[in-house]
Amino acid sequence: MKPQSHLFKENAKKALNDANLARALNNMKAGFQDKRRATIAKLPEFQDLRDQARDLKNHTLENLDFYLSRFEDRVTEKGGHVHWARTPAEAREAVLEICRSVDAKTVTKGKSMVTEEIGLNDFLIESGLTPIETDLGEYIIQLRHELPSHIIAPAIHLNKEDVAETFRENHTQLDPNRRLDQVQDFTDEARAILRQKFQSADVGITGANFLIAETGSTVIVTNEGNGDLTQVLPKVHIVVASIEKTIPTLEDSATILRVLARSATGQEYSTYTTFSTGPRRPGDLDGPEQFHVVILDNGRSALLGTEAQDTLRCIRCGACMNHCPVYGSVGGHAYGWVVPGPIGAALDPGLIGLEEAHDLPNASTFCGKCAEVCPMKIPLPKIMHHWRVKEHEAKLSPPRFRQGLAMWAWFARRPRLYRLGANAAIGMLGRLGAKRGRFAKLPLAGGWTAHRDLPAPSRGTFQQQWARHKRSQAPSSS
Amino acid sequence: MGQAQALSGTVIVMSTARDQILGGIRKSLGRETSPSRQEAEARLANHPRNLIPQRAHVAVEERLELFVAQATAAAASVARVRSLDEVPGAVSSFLAGHNLPQRVKLSPDTFITGLDWDGQPTLETDTGKAIDSDLASVTGAVAGIAETGTLMLASGTDRPTTLNFLPDNHIVILPADRIVGVYEDGWDKLRQDGDLPRTVNFITGPSRTGDIEQTIQLGAHGPRRLHIIVVEDAA
Ligand code: SF4
C-alpha cells in the first residue's frame, strides 16, 4: 500500500462522520487510558524509570553504529545471519531470498509494523508466497485488506459486527448458524484456523521490540502467544527490525520493559516477553534451524542529529495515540500511513517525506497530552512544530504560514473533537494571548503568528477550561 | 551517500548496505566515533543495573507472597505444595478440577521427569516437545519473578520451548527458592549458568488478546490456562 497521508483532511472528515468508528474508538478510554493510569499509580518509580529509559536510549542513539555492529557480531557468533537493508525494497528482497532458499510456500507472521512499512505481504503474494498474519487484530485486517489503524491494536477501528461480517465472508467453512457475537467466539474461531497455519508454515516472520547488542538477542513482547508460535515452529525464523530498536544490554531491556506494557495496555508486564538468540542448538528438540535478522534503515539514520532524532526513542507503546483527542476522533486510517497518531505526525514526515505527510504535524490541538504520557519522554509537539516550520520553509502550499491555525480551527469546529479535548487547546490559546488580547507569538503553531496577530479566544484559563471539560465528560464515563 | 569521505578526508569505498547504513549514522551524528564510546564499551562489558523498583526489596517470605499475588492478578492460578513428592498429585487435581483428561506431556528436564509420576497411576505421562494434540504440559522454570508474578523459562536440549505455547494448559513447577525479586535477578541466574540459552521466555499469566473492542479474552493462541505449582521445600 502507498501512503495516503496527503488525503488526511478528506479522510479525517469522513472519519468524523462515521458513527461506527466513533463507537469503536470510544473503547479507548476504559481499554487504555484508565488501565494505564491505575497501573502506573502502583509503581512509584515510574517517572524516574521514564527518565532512565530516555537517557539510555539517547546514549544508544549516540553510539548506534557501535551497538549495531556489536549486535551483528553476536548474532553471527551464535550462528544467525544479519542482512542490512537501506530501503524497503532491499528488505523485501532479503526476506524473499531467504524464503526462496528453503522453497517456502507459507509464511506465518507475528505483528510487525516494520513489515507493514515495507509492504511485505503484498510483495510476498506477488512473488507467489502466502503470508498469514497471526495476531488476531492483524489477521482481521489482513482479511479486510486494510492497514492497521493502531500500532498495538491494529483492528481498534472495528466493532464485533464488522469482525463477524469479515469472518463469515472469509471462513467459508463456517456454519452459518454458528453464533458469532461474543469476543470469545472470534478468538476461538481464529485460534482454530491459525493453529493449522502455525504448524504448516515454512518460515516465521516477526518484528522485534528490541535488539540486544550485548547478546545478539531479538526480543518480542506480545500477549497472544502468536509471535512465539511463529518463531518457534517453522524451520526458518526471520526477524525484520529497524535500526533504532537496538539497546545495549539485558539489564537495559528490563528498564524499558518496566515502562512499556504499563504505558501500552496498562498491564504490569505483557504476557510473553521472549528473547531469541541464534538458531536451534545441537540437541534441541524444537526451534528454527535458521535465524535471520533483517535490519532496516529506510530514512532513520538521516533523522539522527536533526530535531526529529528523538522520535527514534519510540518503543511503539501507543500511549500517545491512546490519549490524543485527534486520533481519538479520526482513528488511525485517516493518517494514511502505518504509524498514526502523534508519533506518526512526528515520525512519518521524516520517513515518507514532508510533501506526502505535511498535514499530519498540523493535526494537533496543542494539548500536550502525548508528550505527557510518552514513556520515552519524546517531545512530540515540539517535533511536530519542527515539521511545520520545515513545511513553511518548503512552501508546500502558498498560504502555508496559516496552516497551523487553519488546521486547528478545522478541528475545533468539529463537535466531537471539541468535546474530546480541543477545549484544552482553546484554553491554552486563550491563556497565551490573555495579557494583550492578541497573540504575537504562539510557540506551538509554527510560522503563522510571525506574520499576523490573532484575537485570543476568551473562554477562560486552561485550568478552568479543563475542569469544565472534565465535568462535562463525567456523566458518560464510568 | 559517500559522506564518510568528507569526514575522514580519504575516499572509502562503501559498497555494502551495511557500510552505508553505519556510515550514514556516523555522518548524521557528525563524527567518526562518539565521545561516549568508552562508556558504551563498559556498558556492554559490565551490564550495570538501572533503577530497581522498591517493591522487590522485600524479605524472602514476602517475596513469595508478592509473586503469588502478582501471578494471580495476571490470571494465572497458583497451588502451593510442601514438597516435590506432592507435585504429581497436584498436577492430577488441577486436571480433574478442569475436567481435563488425566494426560500430560512432561518436559524432558530431569527435574520434572525425576518426580514420582508412577505414584499417580491414573495419570498418563509422555515426554518430549509439544505436539498439537497435547492438552497439558508440565515444565520447570529458571525463576519466578516477584515484581510482576512472571515466570522465566529457558530453552535447552531437555527443555523444548513448544511446551510453553502449544498446549491449552501449561503447568509450571516452581520451587519457592527460585523466586527472585526482579528481572535482573533472573538474568544473573542465567549468567551464572553460562551461555545464554537460545530462547528465554518471560511468561506472565495465560495468553490473552484485547484486539476486539478492547475486551480482554484469555486463550488467544497460547495456553488458555497457566497453572503454577509452588513447591515450598524442594530440597
Ligand atoms: S511516541 Fe512515546 S507514547 Fe507514542 S508510541 Fe512512541 S513511545 Fe509510545
XYZ file of C-alpha atoms and ligand atoms in Angstrom:
721
model
C 0.000 0.000 0.000
C 1.119 3.506 -0.776
C 0.948 6.286 1.806
C -2.355 8.163 1.721
C -1.307 10.876 4.134
C -1.828 13.634 1.579
C -5.536 12.834 1.819
C -5.574 13.432 5.550
C -8.129 16.200 5.631
C -10.514 14.396 3.366
C -10.200 11.119 5.221
C -10.388 12.764 8.623
C -13.611 14.451 7.621
C -15.120 11.149 6.569
C -13.929 9.540 9.760
C -15.556 12.216 11.887
C -18.891 11.383 10.342
C -18.513 7.660 10.874
C -20.638 6.664 13.851
C -19.338 3.099 13.947
C -15.792 4.325 14.109
C -16.724 6.659 16.943
C -18.244 3.753 18.812
C -15.126 1.640 18.351
C -12.756 4.422 19.371
C -14.809 5.136 22.455
C -13.461 1.904 23.920
C -10.055 3.502 24.272
C -10.795 5.321 27.481
C -11.620 2.260 29.561
C -9.430 -0.017 27.476
C -6.240 2.002 27.552
C -6.335 5.242 29.497
C -7.906 4.064 32.739
C -5.826 0.901 32.891
C -2.628 2.773 32.270
C -3.378 5.274 34.983
C -4.209 2.582 37.541
C -1.097 0.535 36.836
C 1.248 3.482 36.903
C -0.178 4.558 40.248
C 1.119 1.291 41.667
C 4.722 1.959 40.687
C 6.141 4.987 42.496
C 9.333 4.861 40.448
C 7.516 5.181 37.134
C 8.591 8.755 36.412
C 12.211 8.032 37.317
C 12.143 4.985 35.086
C 10.962 7.178 32.212
C 13.962 9.435 32.712
C 16.305 6.475 32.736
C 14.690 4.936 29.698
C 15.053 8.228 27.830
C 18.690 8.631 28.851
C 19.701 5.134 27.989
C 18.046 5.342 24.602
C 19.745 8.680 23.947
C 23.058 7.086 24.818
C 22.277 4.204 22.475
C 21.430 6.518 19.592
C 24.660 8.424 20.149
C 26.514 5.144 19.721
C 24.137 3.447 17.338
C 26.803 2.440 14.840
C 28.799 0.794 17.613
C 25.862 -1.041 19.174
C 24.532 -2.201 15.822
C 27.817 -3.711 14.757
C 28.177 -5.353 18.127
C 24.708 -6.791 17.725
C 25.668 -8.130 14.322
C 28.815 -9.757 15.706
C 26.866 -11.537 18.404
C 24.170 -12.791 16.050
C 26.840 -14.171 13.754
C 28.717 -15.806 16.620
C 25.540 -17.616 17.592
C 25.053 -18.952 14.096
C 22.498 -16.415 12.876
C 22.647 -14.139 9.826
C 22.295 -10.378 9.628
C 21.056 -8.683 6.442
C 21.269 -4.930 6.069
C 18.639 -3.054 4.118
C 18.790 0.632 3.251
C 15.378 0.666 1.669
C 12.094 -1.229 1.865
C 12.949 -2.846 -1.466
C 16.213 -4.226 -0.115
C 14.469 -5.557 2.971
C 11.767 -7.250 0.898
C 14.369 -8.807 -1.379
C 16.345 -10.101 1.588
C 13.237 -11.756 3.008
C 12.246 -13.228 -0.338
C 15.697 -14.624 -0.965
C 15.655 -16.442 2.363
C 12.164 -17.789 1.670
C 13.180 -18.975 -1.788
C 16.317 -20.659 -0.437
C 14.141 -23.042 1.558
C 11.476 -23.274 -1.110
C 8.904 -21.753 1.210
C 5.213 -21.628 0.349
C 3.547 -20.447 3.521
C 4.851 -17.778 5.844
C 3.337 -17.025 9.238
C 3.792 -13.571 10.685
C 3.784 -12.010 14.106
C 2.536 -8.438 14.353
C 5.206 -6.141 12.961
C 4.805 -2.525 11.966
C 8.098 -2.606 10.075
C 6.840 -5.307 7.735
C 3.774 -3.106 7.162
C 6.126 -0.225 6.430
C 7.977 -2.201 3.781
C 4.765 -3.619 2.290
C 5.993 -7.137 2.778
C 2.729 -9.045 2.491
C 1.744 -7.720 -0.921
C 5.241 -8.330 -2.172
C 5.297 -11.918 -0.941
C 1.915 -12.578 -2.514
C 3.136 -11.149 -5.838
C 6.129 -13.457 -5.511
C 3.892 -16.489 -5.140
C 4.059 -16.970 -1.375
C 1.244 -16.962 1.141
C 1.836 -14.728 4.146
C -0.542 -15.224 7.061
C -0.877 -12.705 9.847
C -1.385 -14.474 13.174
C -2.006 -11.664 15.652
C -5.793 -11.569 15.961
C -6.094 -7.889 15.041
C -3.634 -8.208 12.166
C -5.371 -11.340 10.953
C -8.683 -9.487 10.806
C -7.295 -6.532 8.896
C -5.403 -8.808 6.537
C -8.724 -10.431 5.633
C -10.141 -6.936 5.100
C -7.134 -5.711 3.084
C -6.618 -2.778 5.404
C -3.678 -1.134 7.089
C -3.517 -1.387 10.885
C -5.233 1.611 12.433
C -3.263 1.416 15.664
C 0.237 0.165 16.357
C -0.693 -2.193 19.182
C -4.382 -2.773 18.454
C -4.491 -2.968 14.660
C -8.251 -3.543 14.433
C -9.280 -0.967 17.008
C -11.441 0.783 14.416
C -13.773 -2.212 14.187
C -16.734 -3.405 16.202
C -17.776 -7.007 16.751
C -20.317 -6.828 13.931
C -17.587 -5.828 11.484
C -15.442 -8.751 12.572
C -18.370 -11.156 12.308
C -19.008 -9.995 8.758
C -15.342 -10.391 7.849
C -15.177 -13.904 9.290
C -18.364 -15.007 7.572
C -17.089 -13.721 4.246
C -13.714 -15.379 4.523
C -14.184 -18.527 6.576
C -16.305 -20.319 4.059
C -16.383 -23.490 6.141
C -18.101 -21.582 8.917
C -21.549 -22.907 9.817
C -24.000 -20.068 9.068
C -25.855 -20.949 12.261
C -22.774 -20.704 14.385
C -23.024 -17.872 16.867
C -20.503 -15.076 16.335
C -21.252 -12.284 18.713
C -19.018 -12.724 21.727
C -15.356 -11.850 21.735
C -14.627 -15.435 22.701
C -16.388 -16.723 19.564
C -13.971 -14.807 17.366
C -10.952 -15.722 19.407
C -11.812 -19.418 19.267
C -12.519 -19.320 15.554
C -9.231 -17.569 14.774
C -7.362 -19.851 17.140
C -8.671 -22.958 15.407
C -7.897 -21.666 11.907
C -4.445 -20.365 12.745
C -3.379 -23.473 14.648
C -3.102 -25.350 11.365
C -1.208 -22.482 9.762
C 1.379 -22.289 12.534
C 2.176 -25.954 12.083
C 2.418 -25.954 8.316
C 4.368 -22.725 7.783
C 7.847 -22.952 6.290
C 9.023 -19.589 7.542
C 8.007 -17.449 10.502
C 8.488 -13.687 10.339
C 8.351 -11.430 13.367
C 9.379 -7.908 14.157
C 11.388 -7.049 17.238
C 10.726 -4.738 20.132
C 14.434 -4.715 20.893
C 17.744 -5.890 19.514
C 20.197 -6.524 22.343
C 23.758 -5.578 21.423
C 25.297 -7.416 24.354
C 23.922 -10.820 23.378
C 22.663 -10.593 19.792
C 19.162 -11.405 21.020
C 15.946 -10.219 19.380
C 13.028 -9.540 21.690
C 9.299 -9.684 21.066
C 6.640 -8.566 23.518
C 3.165 -9.993 22.982
C 0.023 -11.091 24.754
C -1.451 -13.696 22.453
C 1.466 -16.091 22.081
C 1.168 -15.984 18.292
C 4.590 -14.405 17.930
C 6.158 -17.256 19.839
C 4.403 -19.930 17.818
C 5.521 -18.029 14.711
C 9.149 -18.062 15.710
C 9.452 -21.497 17.286
C 7.566 -23.809 14.905
C 8.828 -23.135 11.336
C 12.250 -24.181 10.070
C 13.273 -20.589 9.499
C 12.780 -17.533 11.664
C 13.237 -14.114 10.061
C 13.242 -11.025 12.240
C 12.673 -7.699 10.489
C 13.653 -4.737 12.641
C 14.635 -1.136 12.119
C 17.977 0.204 13.279
C 16.682 2.163 16.276
C 15.392 -0.952 18.034
C 18.883 -1.534 19.362
C 19.594 -1.282 23.073
C 22.789 -2.167 24.906
C 22.148 -4.885 27.498
C 19.660 -7.297 29.022
C 19.519 -5.022 32.080
C 18.608 -2.105 29.838
C 15.774 -4.133 28.363
C 14.473 -4.687 31.905
C 14.266 -0.934 32.447
C 12.429 -0.189 29.223
C 10.135 -3.175 29.662
C 9.060 -1.733 33.012
C 7.580 1.263 31.228
C 6.430 -0.441 28.014
C 3.462 -2.603 29.000
C 2.295 -0.148 31.634
C 2.155 2.605 29.028
C 0.697 0.405 26.312
C -2.083 -1.746 27.712
C -1.813 -0.820 31.367
C -0.550 -4.288 32.200
C 2.248 -4.615 34.743
C 4.027 -6.772 32.213
C 2.919 -8.245 28.926
C 2.073 -11.928 28.909
C 5.022 -13.008 26.800
C 8.417 -11.379 26.502
C 10.751 -13.615 24.529
C 14.474 -13.317 23.890
C 15.719 -15.284 20.862
C 19.421 -15.803 20.343
C 20.516 -17.593 17.196
C 19.052 -20.760 15.672
C 18.224 -24.075 17.363
C 21.278 -25.567 19.062
C 22.655 -29.108 18.767
C 20.365 -31.490 20.614
C 17.449 -29.030 20.841
C 14.065 -30.646 20.242
C 12.489 -27.567 18.695
C 13.260 -24.066 17.474
C 14.140 -22.797 13.984
C 17.085 -24.234 12.110
C 17.852 -20.830 10.627
C 17.788 -17.443 12.303
C 17.943 -14.272 10.200
C 17.745 -10.634 11.180
C 16.959 -8.054 8.508
C 17.979 -4.619 9.747
C 16.181 -1.765 8.009
C 17.224 1.872 7.846
C 14.664 3.454 5.482
C 15.499 7.034 6.318
C 16.065 6.674 10.036
C 19.804 7.246 10.078
C 19.186 10.578 8.379
C 16.999 11.662 11.302
C 19.896 11.375 13.733
C 21.331 14.749 14.586
C 18.124 16.500 13.487
C 15.271 17.830 15.552
C 13.372 14.657 14.782
C 16.054 12.419 16.308
C 14.022 11.971 19.478
C 11.364 10.063 17.542
C 13.902 7.253 17.292
C 13.492 6.644 21.019
C 9.934 5.462 20.379
C 9.123 1.979 21.685
C 5.753 1.842 19.865
C 3.666 1.574 23.009
C 0.751 3.512 21.543
C 0.164 5.687 24.618
C 0.406 8.927 22.636
C -2.387 7.896 20.276
C -4.439 6.399 23.102
C -4.555 9.830 24.707
C -4.718 12.012 21.623
C -8.000 13.872 21.011
C -7.327 13.996 17.285
C -6.544 10.285 16.995
C -9.472 9.532 19.282
C -11.767 11.311 16.846
C -10.482 10.353 13.431
C -8.837 6.989 14.159
C -5.664 5.695 12.591
C -6.609 5.229 8.951
C -7.061 8.944 8.342
C -3.328 9.399 8.884
C -2.781 7.359 5.764
C 0.307 5.522 6.884
C 1.472 2.713 9.143
C 2.238 4.744 12.252
C -0.660 7.095 13.078
C -1.349 9.447 15.959
C 1.112 11.897 17.466
C 4.144 9.680 16.895
C 3.044 9.246 13.297
C 2.740 13.011 12.939
C 6.262 13.390 14.320
C 7.852 10.461 12.507
C 6.086 9.988 9.190
C 7.260 13.253 7.571
C 10.802 12.015 8.155
C 10.116 8.602 6.673
C 7.695 9.209 3.810
C 8.538 12.853 3.152
C 7.037 16.146 4.158
C 5.286 16.557 0.866
C 3.226 13.450 1.469
C 2.760 13.897 5.200
C 2.674 17.642 5.764
C -0.871 17.667 7.087
C -0.052 15.261 9.897
C 2.032 17.599 12.088
C -0.835 20.049 11.860
C -3.333 17.548 13.185
C -2.880 18.705 16.720
C -4.894 20.517 19.358
C -1.691 21.510 21.181
C -2.976 19.863 24.331
C 0.395 18.273 25.044
C -1.095 15.055 26.376
C 1.030 12.882 24.077
C 4.322 14.129 25.470
C 2.946 13.866 28.955
C 2.203 10.163 28.629
C 5.108 9.107 26.406
C 7.243 6.682 28.424
C 10.321 7.690 26.442
C 9.668 11.378 27.011
C 9.643 12.219 23.329
C 8.719 15.901 22.909
C 6.114 15.134 20.268
C 4.510 18.587 19.985
C 7.944 20.132 19.607
C 8.825 17.775 16.778
C 5.509 18.431 15.057
C 6.319 22.099 15.347
C 9.684 21.438 13.737
C 7.940 19.875 10.752
C 5.530 22.753 10.490
C 8.448 25.146 10.299
C 10.040 22.962 7.636
C 6.792 22.864 5.783
C 6.645 26.621 5.852
C 10.215 26.860 4.612
C 9.472 24.451 1.826
C 6.366 26.492 0.955
C 4.475 23.343 0.278
C 1.329 25.308 -0.291
C 1.407 29.063 -0.608
C -0.505 30.476 2.374
C 1.001 27.733 4.413
C 2.049 30.027 7.196
C -1.530 29.958 8.329
C -1.783 26.252 8.177
C -1.192 25.769 11.885
C -4.228 27.832 12.682
C -6.259 26.643 9.756
C -5.890 23.052 10.752
C -6.527 23.785 14.358
C -9.646 25.743 13.502
C -10.790 22.961 11.260
C -10.592 20.567 14.147
C -12.020 22.929 16.691
C -15.140 23.233 14.566
C -15.738 19.513 14.815
C -18.011 18.974 17.791
C -16.773 15.512 18.656
C -13.166 16.570 18.678
C -14.090 19.668 20.529
C -15.629 17.591 23.279
C -12.696 15.261 23.414
C -10.033 17.768 24.106
C -9.895 20.712 21.795
C -11.165 22.682 24.757
C -7.728 22.314 26.197
C -6.220 23.882 23.147
C -8.604 26.784 23.150
C -7.849 27.356 26.803
C -4.208 27.362 26.039
C -4.572 29.787 23.191
C -6.589 31.976 25.472
C -4.002 31.855 28.205
C -1.150 32.678 25.912
C -2.898 35.655 24.446
C -4.644 36.751 27.593
C -2.399 39.657 28.504
C -2.910 41.656 25.376
C -5.936 40.033 23.962
C -3.887 39.180 20.911
C -1.119 36.770 20.170
C 2.173 37.981 18.931
C 3.788 34.621 19.269
C 2.475 31.149 19.711
C 5.203 28.638 20.299
C 3.383 25.600 19.011
C 1.702 26.885 15.946
C 4.580 27.307 13.566
C 5.004 30.122 11.163
C 1.694 31.811 11.127
C 1.815 34.099 14.151
C 5.029 35.607 12.937
C 3.014 37.168 10.181
C -0.207 38.015 11.776
C -1.673 38.794 15.152
C -4.781 36.958 16.105
C -7.574 37.653 18.502
C -7.318 35.494 21.585
C -10.263 33.278 22.377
C -11.829 34.450 25.596
C -13.043 31.241 27.060
C -11.237 31.251 30.376
C -7.978 29.791 31.524
C -6.631 26.430 30.626
C -7.445 25.064 34.075
C -10.981 26.364 34.055
C -11.483 25.055 30.612
C -10.116 21.719 31.601
C -12.222 21.495 34.741
C -15.335 22.379 32.769
C -14.343 19.899 30.127
C -13.926 17.163 32.708
C -17.235 17.928 34.337
C -18.930 17.740 31.001
C -17.327 14.365 30.440
C -18.079 12.977 33.871
C -21.583 11.546 33.462
C -20.719 9.478 30.429
C -17.556 7.932 31.804
C -17.688 5.027 34.177
C 25.834 8.649 0.335
C 29.556 8.686 0.419
C 29.690 11.309 3.140
C 32.221 9.464 5.267
C 34.756 10.612 2.716
C 34.126 14.177 3.660
C 34.637 13.421 7.318
C 37.791 11.420 7.098
C 39.252 13.199 4.125
C 40.048 9.919 2.458
C 37.984 8.044 -0.021
C 36.472 4.959 1.480
C 34.708 2.630 -0.854
C 31.384 1.978 0.750
C 29.969 -0.737 -1.290
C 27.618 -2.544 1.001
C 24.329 -1.607 2.552
C 25.882 -2.324 5.920
C 28.675 0.163 5.479
C 26.344 2.743 4.070
C 23.942 2.464 6.963
C 26.664 2.595 9.595
C 28.409 5.364 7.671
C 25.115 7.220 7.378
C 24.669 7.047 11.136
C 28.152 8.474 11.699
C 27.563 11.151 9.142
C 24.287 12.230 10.714
C 25.844 12.281 14.147
C 28.616 14.352 12.603
C 31.583 12.359 13.845
C 33.552 9.185 13.414
C 33.362 7.955 16.995
C 31.143 9.018 19.802
C 32.544 10.792 22.849
C 30.738 8.212 24.952
C 32.205 5.210 23.147
C 34.170 4.104 26.190
C 31.058 4.291 28.262
C 29.338 2.139 25.674
C 32.095 -0.468 25.765
C 31.926 -0.540 29.537
C 28.172 -0.831 29.467
C 28.345 -3.983 27.360
C 31.119 -5.471 29.476
C 29.566 -4.750 32.872
C 25.841 -4.615 32.061
C 25.108 -2.389 35.060
C 21.671 -2.423 36.631
C 19.493 0.631 36.303
C 16.842 1.723 38.787
C 15.243 -1.205 40.632
C 11.710 -0.677 41.983
C 11.397 -0.698 45.761
C 8.571 -3.214 45.718
C 11.014 -6.031 45.069
C 13.227 -5.224 48.044
C 11.395 -7.486 50.458
C 12.235 -10.418 52.716
C 12.158 -13.914 51.238
C 8.711 -14.880 52.601
C 7.168 -11.653 51.409
C 8.725 -12.225 48.029
C 6.812 -15.467 47.734
C 3.600 -13.711 48.707
C 4.265 -10.932 46.212
C 4.926 -13.444 43.453
C 1.704 -15.313 44.173
C -0.343 -12.129 44.381
C 1.056 -10.747 41.130
C 0.766 -14.023 39.206
C -2.821 -14.374 40.362
C -3.577 -10.797 39.345
C -2.305 -11.723 35.868
C -4.887 -14.550 35.766
C -2.523 -17.441 36.485
C -3.665 -19.968 39.074
C -1.281 -20.921 41.850
C -1.213 -24.005 44.058
C 1.229 -24.438 46.896
C 2.617 -27.790 47.982
C 5.139 -28.580 50.696
C 7.455 -30.934 48.856
C 8.267 -32.342 45.440
C 6.514 -35.590 46.379
C 3.210 -33.790 46.288
C 3.662 -32.388 42.781
C 2.221 -35.242 40.672
C -0.879 -35.292 42.878
C -1.262 -31.545 42.485
C -0.983 -31.887 38.704
C -3.643 -34.561 38.732
C -6.026 -32.468 40.816
C -5.541 -29.465 38.553
C -6.572 -31.597 35.565
C -9.513 -33.071 37.448
C -10.604 -29.628 38.594
C -10.940 -28.513 34.974
C -12.447 -31.749 33.690
C -9.382 -32.431 31.618
C -8.151 -35.890 30.677
C -5.506 -37.277 33.049
C -2.731 -36.922 30.499
C 0.293 -34.622 30.406
C 3.344 -34.015 28.259
C 6.366 -33.686 30.547
C 9.432 -31.636 29.877
C 12.434 -33.990 29.459
C 14.158 -31.933 32.167
C 15.226 -34.475 34.858
C 13.891 -32.120 37.473
C 10.449 -32.897 36.028
C 10.883 -36.495 34.859
C 12.511 -37.389 38.186
C 9.287 -36.743 40.100
C 7.210 -39.695 41.276
C 4.751 -39.831 38.377
C 4.222 -43.571 38.875
C 2.659 -42.687 42.187
C -0.332 -41.370 40.189
C -1.482 -44.482 38.361
C -4.391 -42.752 36.646
C -2.173 -40.030 35.213
C -0.700 -40.791 31.784
C 2.606 -39.128 31.047
C 4.682 -38.727 27.950
C 7.931 -36.831 27.499
C 9.274 -34.559 24.754
C 8.411 -31.465 22.800
C 4.789 -30.445 22.425
C 2.587 -31.584 19.585
C -0.779 -30.227 18.594
C -2.813 -32.854 20.419
C -1.176 -32.198 23.795
C -3.743 -30.653 26.088
C -1.436 -30.079 29.051
C 2.288 -29.706 29.567
C 4.444 -29.735 32.686
C 7.694 -27.771 32.770
C 10.079 -26.259 35.254
C 11.240 -22.643 35.277
C 14.550 -20.900 35.816
C 12.974 -18.391 38.143
C 9.790 -16.793 39.332
C 9.990 -13.023 39.337
C 8.105 -11.472 42.204
C 7.793 -7.923 40.929
C 5.184 -8.872 38.341
C 4.450 -12.557 39.038
C 6.416 -13.508 35.955
C 7.950 -16.895 35.156
C 11.312 -17.079 33.439
C 11.824 -20.186 31.302
C 14.865 -21.075 29.250
C 15.264 -23.497 26.366
C 17.785 -26.316 26.265
C 18.216 -29.825 24.920
C 15.928 -31.046 27.698
C 13.646 -28.004 27.719
C 11.742 -27.564 24.456
C 10.020 -24.206 24.046
C 6.898 -25.568 22.342
C 5.732 -26.923 25.720
C 5.247 -23.325 26.840
C 2.974 -22.339 23.960
C 1.168 -25.161 22.156
C -0.859 -26.963 24.842
C -4.072 -25.408 26.160
C -2.827 -25.837 29.714
C 0.680 -25.058 30.879
C 1.631 -26.289 34.334
C 4.855 -24.936 35.795
C 6.632 -26.438 38.784
C 8.407 -23.703 40.697
C 10.469 -24.367 43.814
C 9.988 -21.435 46.196
C 13.724 -20.845 46.421
C 13.734 -19.967 42.720
C 11.575 -16.945 43.351
C 13.638 -13.804 42.982
C 12.759 -10.141 43.222
C 13.318 -8.658 39.786
C 14.062 -9.496 36.142
C 17.702 -8.593 36.679
C 17.994 -11.353 39.306
C 16.746 -13.797 36.705
C 19.393 -12.663 34.233
C 22.045 -13.054 36.929
C 20.969 -16.666 37.406
C 21.263 -17.380 33.694
C 24.624 -15.635 33.515
C 25.925 -17.852 36.293
C 24.820 -20.907 34.338
C 26.982 -19.832 31.377
C 25.947 -19.416 27.754
C 22.674 -17.550 27.251
C 20.031 -20.109 26.218
C 18.626 -19.800 22.717
C 15.142 -18.916 23.918
C 14.292 -17.155 27.152
C 10.573 -16.745 27.800
C 9.134 -14.403 30.383
C 5.565 -15.534 30.950
C 3.025 -13.563 32.967
C -0.327 -15.281 33.114
C -2.093 -17.116 30.285
C -2.374 -15.992 26.668
C -4.816 -13.165 26.003
C -5.971 -10.629 23.456
C -7.680 -7.266 23.637
C -7.916 -6.905 19.889
C -11.687 -6.952 19.620
C -13.400 -3.969 21.197
C -10.673 -3.754 23.813
C -12.232 -6.646 25.676
C -9.664 -8.910 27.290
C -10.163 -12.503 26.245
C -7.933 -15.266 27.592
C -6.590 -18.067 25.429
C -5.788 -16.288 22.184
C -3.111 -18.551 20.686
C -1.039 -19.711 23.618
C -2.251 -21.577 26.713
C -5.730 -20.767 27.977
C -4.576 -21.596 31.478
C -1.291 -21.117 33.268
C -1.055 -23.088 36.497
C 1.911 -22.617 38.807
C 2.690 -25.184 41.474
C 4.960 -23.582 44.048
C 6.992 -26.129 45.997
C 7.806 -24.718 49.389
C 10.648 -27.071 50.198
C 12.150 -28.595 47.089
C 15.367 -29.827 48.737
S 5.967 8.270 20.901
Fe 6.062 7.640 23.024
S 3.925 7.289 23.585
Fe 3.988 7.326 21.349
S 4.226 5.183 20.771
Fe 6.274 6.064 20.893
S 6.976 5.609 22.966
Fe 4.772 5.320 22.960
